[in-house]
C-alpha atoms as a PDB file:
ATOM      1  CA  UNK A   1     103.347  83.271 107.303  1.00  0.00           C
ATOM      2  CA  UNK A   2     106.641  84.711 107.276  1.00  0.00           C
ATOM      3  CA  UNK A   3     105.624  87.941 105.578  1.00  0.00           C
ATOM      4  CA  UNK A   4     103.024  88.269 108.025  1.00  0.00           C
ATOM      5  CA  UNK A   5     105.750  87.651 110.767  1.00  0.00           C
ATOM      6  CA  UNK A   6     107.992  90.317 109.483  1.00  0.00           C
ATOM      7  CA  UNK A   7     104.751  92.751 108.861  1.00  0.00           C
ATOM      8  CA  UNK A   8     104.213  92.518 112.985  1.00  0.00           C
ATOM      9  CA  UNK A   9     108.046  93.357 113.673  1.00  0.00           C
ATOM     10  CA  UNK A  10     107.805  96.263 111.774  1.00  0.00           C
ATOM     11  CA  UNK A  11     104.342  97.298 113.127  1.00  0.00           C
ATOM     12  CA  UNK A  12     106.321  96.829 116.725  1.00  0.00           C
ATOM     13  CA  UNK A  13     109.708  98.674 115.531  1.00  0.00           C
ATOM     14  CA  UNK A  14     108.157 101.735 113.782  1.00  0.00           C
ATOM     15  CA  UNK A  15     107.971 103.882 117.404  1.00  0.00           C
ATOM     16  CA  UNK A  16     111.684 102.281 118.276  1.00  0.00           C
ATOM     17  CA  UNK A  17     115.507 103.760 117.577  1.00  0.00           C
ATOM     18  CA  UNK A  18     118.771 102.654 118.180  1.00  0.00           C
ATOM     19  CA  UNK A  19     121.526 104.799 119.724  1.00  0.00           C
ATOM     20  CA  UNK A  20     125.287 103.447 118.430  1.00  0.00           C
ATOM     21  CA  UNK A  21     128.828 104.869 120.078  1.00  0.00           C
ATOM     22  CA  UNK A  22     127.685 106.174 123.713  1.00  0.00           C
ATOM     23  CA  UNK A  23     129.745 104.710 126.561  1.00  0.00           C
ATOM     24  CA  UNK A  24     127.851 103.568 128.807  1.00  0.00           C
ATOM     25  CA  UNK A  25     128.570 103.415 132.251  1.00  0.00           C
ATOM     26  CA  UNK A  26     125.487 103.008 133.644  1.00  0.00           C
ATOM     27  CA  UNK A  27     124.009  99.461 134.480  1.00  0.00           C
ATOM     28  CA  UNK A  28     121.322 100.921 135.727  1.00  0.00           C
ATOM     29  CA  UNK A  29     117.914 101.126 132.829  1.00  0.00           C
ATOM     30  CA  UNK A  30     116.626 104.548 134.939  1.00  0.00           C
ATOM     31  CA  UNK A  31     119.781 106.149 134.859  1.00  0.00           C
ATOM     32  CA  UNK A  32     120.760 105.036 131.303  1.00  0.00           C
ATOM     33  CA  UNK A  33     117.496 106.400 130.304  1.00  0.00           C
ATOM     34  CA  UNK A  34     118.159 109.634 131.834  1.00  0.00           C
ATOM     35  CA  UNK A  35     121.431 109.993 130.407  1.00  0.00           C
ATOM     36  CA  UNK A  36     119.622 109.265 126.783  1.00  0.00           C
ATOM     37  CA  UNK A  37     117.374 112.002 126.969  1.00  0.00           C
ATOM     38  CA  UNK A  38     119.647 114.490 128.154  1.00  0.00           C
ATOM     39  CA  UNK A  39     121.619 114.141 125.643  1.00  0.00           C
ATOM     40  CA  UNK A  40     118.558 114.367 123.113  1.00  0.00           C
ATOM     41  CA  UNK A  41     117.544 117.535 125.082  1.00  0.00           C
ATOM     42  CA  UNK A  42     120.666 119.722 125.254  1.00  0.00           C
ATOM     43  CA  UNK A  43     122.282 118.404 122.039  1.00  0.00           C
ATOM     44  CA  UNK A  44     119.286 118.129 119.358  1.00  0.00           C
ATOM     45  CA  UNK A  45     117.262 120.426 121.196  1.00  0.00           C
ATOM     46  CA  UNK A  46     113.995 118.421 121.542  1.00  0.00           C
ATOM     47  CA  UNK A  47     111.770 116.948 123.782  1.00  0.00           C
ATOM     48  CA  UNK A  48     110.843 113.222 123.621  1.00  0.00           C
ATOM     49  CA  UNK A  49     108.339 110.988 125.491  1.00  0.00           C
ATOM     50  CA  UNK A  50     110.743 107.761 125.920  1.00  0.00           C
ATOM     51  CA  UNK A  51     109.009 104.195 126.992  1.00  0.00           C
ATOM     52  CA  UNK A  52     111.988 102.577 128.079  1.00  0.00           C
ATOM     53  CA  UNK A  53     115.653 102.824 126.838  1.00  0.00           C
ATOM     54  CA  UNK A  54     117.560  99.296 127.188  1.00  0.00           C
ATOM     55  CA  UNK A  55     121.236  98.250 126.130  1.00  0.00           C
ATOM     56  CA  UNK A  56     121.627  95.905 123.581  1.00  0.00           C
ATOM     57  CA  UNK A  57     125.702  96.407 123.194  1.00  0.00           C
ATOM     58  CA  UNK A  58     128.625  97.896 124.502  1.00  0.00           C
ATOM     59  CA  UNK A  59     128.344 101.100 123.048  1.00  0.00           C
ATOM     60  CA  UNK A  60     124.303 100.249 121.692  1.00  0.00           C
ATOM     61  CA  UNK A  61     121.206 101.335 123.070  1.00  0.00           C
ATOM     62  CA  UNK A  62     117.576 100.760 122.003  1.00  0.00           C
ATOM     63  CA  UNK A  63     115.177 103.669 122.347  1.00  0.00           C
ATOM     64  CA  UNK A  64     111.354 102.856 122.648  1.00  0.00           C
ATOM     65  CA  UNK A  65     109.361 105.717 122.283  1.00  0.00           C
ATOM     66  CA  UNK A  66     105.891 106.606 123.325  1.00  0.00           C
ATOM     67  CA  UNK A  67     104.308 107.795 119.960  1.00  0.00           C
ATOM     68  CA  UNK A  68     105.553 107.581 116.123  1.00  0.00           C
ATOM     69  CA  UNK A  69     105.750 111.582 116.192  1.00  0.00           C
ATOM     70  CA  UNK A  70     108.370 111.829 118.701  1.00  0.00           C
ATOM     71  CA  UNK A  71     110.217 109.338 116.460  1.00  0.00           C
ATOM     72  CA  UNK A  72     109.958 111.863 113.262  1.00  0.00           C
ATOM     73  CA  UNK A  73     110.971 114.733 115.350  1.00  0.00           C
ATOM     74  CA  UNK A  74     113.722 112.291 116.566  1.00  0.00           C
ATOM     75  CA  UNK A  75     115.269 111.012 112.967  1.00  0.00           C
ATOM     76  CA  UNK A  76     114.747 114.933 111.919  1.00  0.00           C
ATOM     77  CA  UNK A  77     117.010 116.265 114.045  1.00  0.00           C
ATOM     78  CA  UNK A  78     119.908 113.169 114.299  1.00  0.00           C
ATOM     79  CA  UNK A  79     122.329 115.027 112.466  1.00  0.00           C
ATOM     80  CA  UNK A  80     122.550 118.047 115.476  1.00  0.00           C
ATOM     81  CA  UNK A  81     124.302 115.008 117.163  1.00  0.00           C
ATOM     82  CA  UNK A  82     127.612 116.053 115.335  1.00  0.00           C
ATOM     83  CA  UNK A  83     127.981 118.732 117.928  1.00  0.00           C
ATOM     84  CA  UNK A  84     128.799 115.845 120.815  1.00  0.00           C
ATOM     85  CA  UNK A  85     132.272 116.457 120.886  1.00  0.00           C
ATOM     86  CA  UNK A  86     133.004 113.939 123.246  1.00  0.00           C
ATOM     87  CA  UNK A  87     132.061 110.598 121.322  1.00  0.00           C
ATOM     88  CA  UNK A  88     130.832 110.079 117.607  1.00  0.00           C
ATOM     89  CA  UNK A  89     126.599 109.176 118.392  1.00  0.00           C
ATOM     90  CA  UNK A  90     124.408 108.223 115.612  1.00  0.00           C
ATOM     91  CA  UNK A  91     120.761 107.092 116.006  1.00  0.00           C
ATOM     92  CA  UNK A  92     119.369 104.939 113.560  1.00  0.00           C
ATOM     93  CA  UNK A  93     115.783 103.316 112.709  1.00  0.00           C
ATOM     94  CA  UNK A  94     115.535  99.858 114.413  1.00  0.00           C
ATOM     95  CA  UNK A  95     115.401  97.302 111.492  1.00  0.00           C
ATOM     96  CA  UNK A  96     115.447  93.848 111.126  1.00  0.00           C
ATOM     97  CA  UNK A  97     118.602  91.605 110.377  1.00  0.00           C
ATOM     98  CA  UNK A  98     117.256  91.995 106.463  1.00  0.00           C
ATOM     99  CA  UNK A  99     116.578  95.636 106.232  1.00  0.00           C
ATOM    100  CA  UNK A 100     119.854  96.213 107.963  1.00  0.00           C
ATOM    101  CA  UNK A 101     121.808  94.260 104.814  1.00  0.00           C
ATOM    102  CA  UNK A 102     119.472  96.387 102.491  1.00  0.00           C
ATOM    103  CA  UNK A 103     120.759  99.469 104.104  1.00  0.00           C
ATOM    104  CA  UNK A 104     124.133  98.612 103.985  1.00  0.00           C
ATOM    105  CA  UNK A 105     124.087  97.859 100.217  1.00  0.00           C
ATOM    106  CA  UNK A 106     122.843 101.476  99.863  1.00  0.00           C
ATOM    107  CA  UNK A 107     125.677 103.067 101.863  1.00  0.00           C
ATOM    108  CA  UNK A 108     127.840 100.943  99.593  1.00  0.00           C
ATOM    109  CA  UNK A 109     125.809 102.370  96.691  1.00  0.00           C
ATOM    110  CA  UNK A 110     125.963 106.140  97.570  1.00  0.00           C
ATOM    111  CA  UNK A 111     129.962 106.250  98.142  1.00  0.00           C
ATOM    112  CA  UNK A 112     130.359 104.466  94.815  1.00  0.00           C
ATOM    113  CA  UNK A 113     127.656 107.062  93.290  1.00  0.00           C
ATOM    114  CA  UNK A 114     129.904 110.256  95.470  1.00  0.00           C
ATOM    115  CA  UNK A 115     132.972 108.750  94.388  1.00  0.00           C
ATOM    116  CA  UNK A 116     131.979 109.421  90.794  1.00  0.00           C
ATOM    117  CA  UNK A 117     130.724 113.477  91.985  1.00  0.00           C
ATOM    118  CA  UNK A 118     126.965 113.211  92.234  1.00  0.00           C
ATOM    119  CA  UNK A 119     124.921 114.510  94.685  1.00  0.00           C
ATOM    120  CA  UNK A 120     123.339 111.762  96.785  1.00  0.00           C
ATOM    121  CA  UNK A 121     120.900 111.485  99.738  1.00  0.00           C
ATOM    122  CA  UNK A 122     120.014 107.897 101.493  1.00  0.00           C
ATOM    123  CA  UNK A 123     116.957 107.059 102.914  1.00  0.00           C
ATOM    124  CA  UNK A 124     114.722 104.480 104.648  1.00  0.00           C
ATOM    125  CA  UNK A 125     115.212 101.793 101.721  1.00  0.00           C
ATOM    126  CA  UNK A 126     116.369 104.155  99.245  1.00  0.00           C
ATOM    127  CA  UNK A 127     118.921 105.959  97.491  1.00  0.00           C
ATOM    128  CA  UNK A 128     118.469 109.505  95.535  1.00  0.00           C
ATOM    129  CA  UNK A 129     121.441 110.043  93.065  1.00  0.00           C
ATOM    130  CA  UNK A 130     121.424 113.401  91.215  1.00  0.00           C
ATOM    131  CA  UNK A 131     117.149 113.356  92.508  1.00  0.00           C
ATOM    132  CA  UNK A 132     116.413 110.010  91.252  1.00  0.00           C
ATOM    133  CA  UNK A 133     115.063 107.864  93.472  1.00  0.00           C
ATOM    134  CA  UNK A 134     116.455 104.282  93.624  1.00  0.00           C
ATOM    135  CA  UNK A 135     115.244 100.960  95.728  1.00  0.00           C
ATOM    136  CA  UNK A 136     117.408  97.985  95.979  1.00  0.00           C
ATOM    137  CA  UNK A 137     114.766  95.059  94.691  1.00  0.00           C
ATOM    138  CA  UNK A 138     115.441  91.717  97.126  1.00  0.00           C
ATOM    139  CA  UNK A 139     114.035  89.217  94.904  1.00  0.00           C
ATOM    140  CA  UNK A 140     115.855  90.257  91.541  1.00  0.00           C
ATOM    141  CA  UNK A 141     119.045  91.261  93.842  1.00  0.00           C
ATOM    142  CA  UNK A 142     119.434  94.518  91.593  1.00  0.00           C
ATOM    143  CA  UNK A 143     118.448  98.490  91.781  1.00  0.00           C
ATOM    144  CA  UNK A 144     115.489  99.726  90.709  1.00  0.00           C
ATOM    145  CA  UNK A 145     113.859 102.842  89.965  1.00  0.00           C
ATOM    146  CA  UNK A 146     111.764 103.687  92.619  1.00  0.00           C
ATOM    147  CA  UNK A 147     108.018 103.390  90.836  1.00  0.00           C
ATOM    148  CA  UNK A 148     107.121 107.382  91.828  1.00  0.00           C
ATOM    149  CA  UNK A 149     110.130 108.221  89.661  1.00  0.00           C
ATOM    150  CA  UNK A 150     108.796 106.350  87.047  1.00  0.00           C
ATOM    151  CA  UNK A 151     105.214 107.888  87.021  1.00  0.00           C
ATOM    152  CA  UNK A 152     106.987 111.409  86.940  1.00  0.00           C
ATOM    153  CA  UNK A 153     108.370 110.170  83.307  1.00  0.00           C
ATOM    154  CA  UNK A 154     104.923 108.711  82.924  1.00  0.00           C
ATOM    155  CA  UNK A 155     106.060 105.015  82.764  1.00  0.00           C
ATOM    156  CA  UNK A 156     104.076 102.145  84.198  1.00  0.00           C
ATOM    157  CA  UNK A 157     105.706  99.922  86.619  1.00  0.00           C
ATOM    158  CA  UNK A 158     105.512  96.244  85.524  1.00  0.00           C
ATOM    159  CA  UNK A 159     103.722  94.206  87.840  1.00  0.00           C
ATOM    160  CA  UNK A 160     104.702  90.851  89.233  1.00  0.00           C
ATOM    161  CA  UNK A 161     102.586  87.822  88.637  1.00  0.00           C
ATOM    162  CA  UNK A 162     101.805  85.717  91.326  1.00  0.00           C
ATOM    163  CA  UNK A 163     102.590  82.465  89.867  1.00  0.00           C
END
C-alpha cells in the first residue's frame, strides 16, 4: 500500500521543481510566478510553460510545470543560474522526505570521493565516481553498483527473493 502511495507522489512530482534562495517579496502567486519565469527567461535562456508557482518557504518556491519536457529543458540548463549575481538560486527535482535523505547521502558521498581527487558527477539517485555509476541501496543501507555498470563487466545482478 505504501509503495503504491509513494509510486502516485512520484507520478504527481515528476512535472514539479523547487526553486531554493530567491527573496521573495511578493505575496502575491501571479506576481511571484512572473518573477519565476523571468528569471528562467533572461538568466537560463529558456522558455517554460509554468502551471502554477507557490511558496513553500522563506526563500523556497515550488514550480509546477505544464509538461515533463519543459522540466528536462529546465534541470538542463540549472547551472546558467550561476550568472544571478544578486542571490545564490538553485532549482532542484521535487522529492519526497526519503529521496531527499538519499540525495543528501550522495552529496556526502561525492565530497568524500573529490576530497580523495576523483572526478565525480551526482545524479537523480546516483553517484558516478571516476564513470562508475553508484546507487545508495535503502534496504541494505550501503552503495551499490548501479546494475548497468555491472552488465558492462558482464556480471549478473543478484536478485532479491521475495520471502
Amino acid at each position: 500500500m505504501q509503495a503504491r502511495l509513494d509510486r502516485l507522489e512520484g507520478v504527481n512530482r515528476r512535472k514539479n521543481a523547487v526553486l531554493q534562495g530567491l527573496k521573495m517579496d511578493a505575496k502575491d502567486q501571479s506576481q511571484l510566478k512572473m518573477t519565476v519565469e523571468d528569471i528562467i527567461k533572461k538568466y537560463m535562456e529558456i522558455q517554460i510553460e509554468t502551471k502554477a508557482v507557490k511558496r513553500i518557504g522563506p526563500t523556497t518556491c515550488l514550480i509546477e510545470l505544464k509538461n515533463t519536457e519543459d522540466k528536462i529543458k529546465l534541470m538542463k540548463n540549472k547551472r546558467k543560474l550561476r550568472e544571478y549575481k544578486e542571490q545564490k538560486i538553485y532549482i532542484n527535482d521535487d522529492m519526497t522526505k526519503e529521496e531527499r535523505g538519499i540525495q543528501e547521502k550522495i552529496r556526502r558521498k561525492a565530497k568524500e570521493e573529490r576530497m580523495k581527487g576523483k572526478t565525480v558527477k551526482i545524479g537523480f539517485q546516483k553517484l558516478i565516481v571516476e564513470g562508475e555509476r553508484w546507487r545508495w541501496n535503502k534496504e541494505e543501507e550501503n552503495w551499490n553498483k548501479d546494475a548497468r555498470e555491472l552488465e558492462k563487466k558482464g556480471v549478473t545482478p543478484k536478485k532479491k527473493s521475495k520471502n
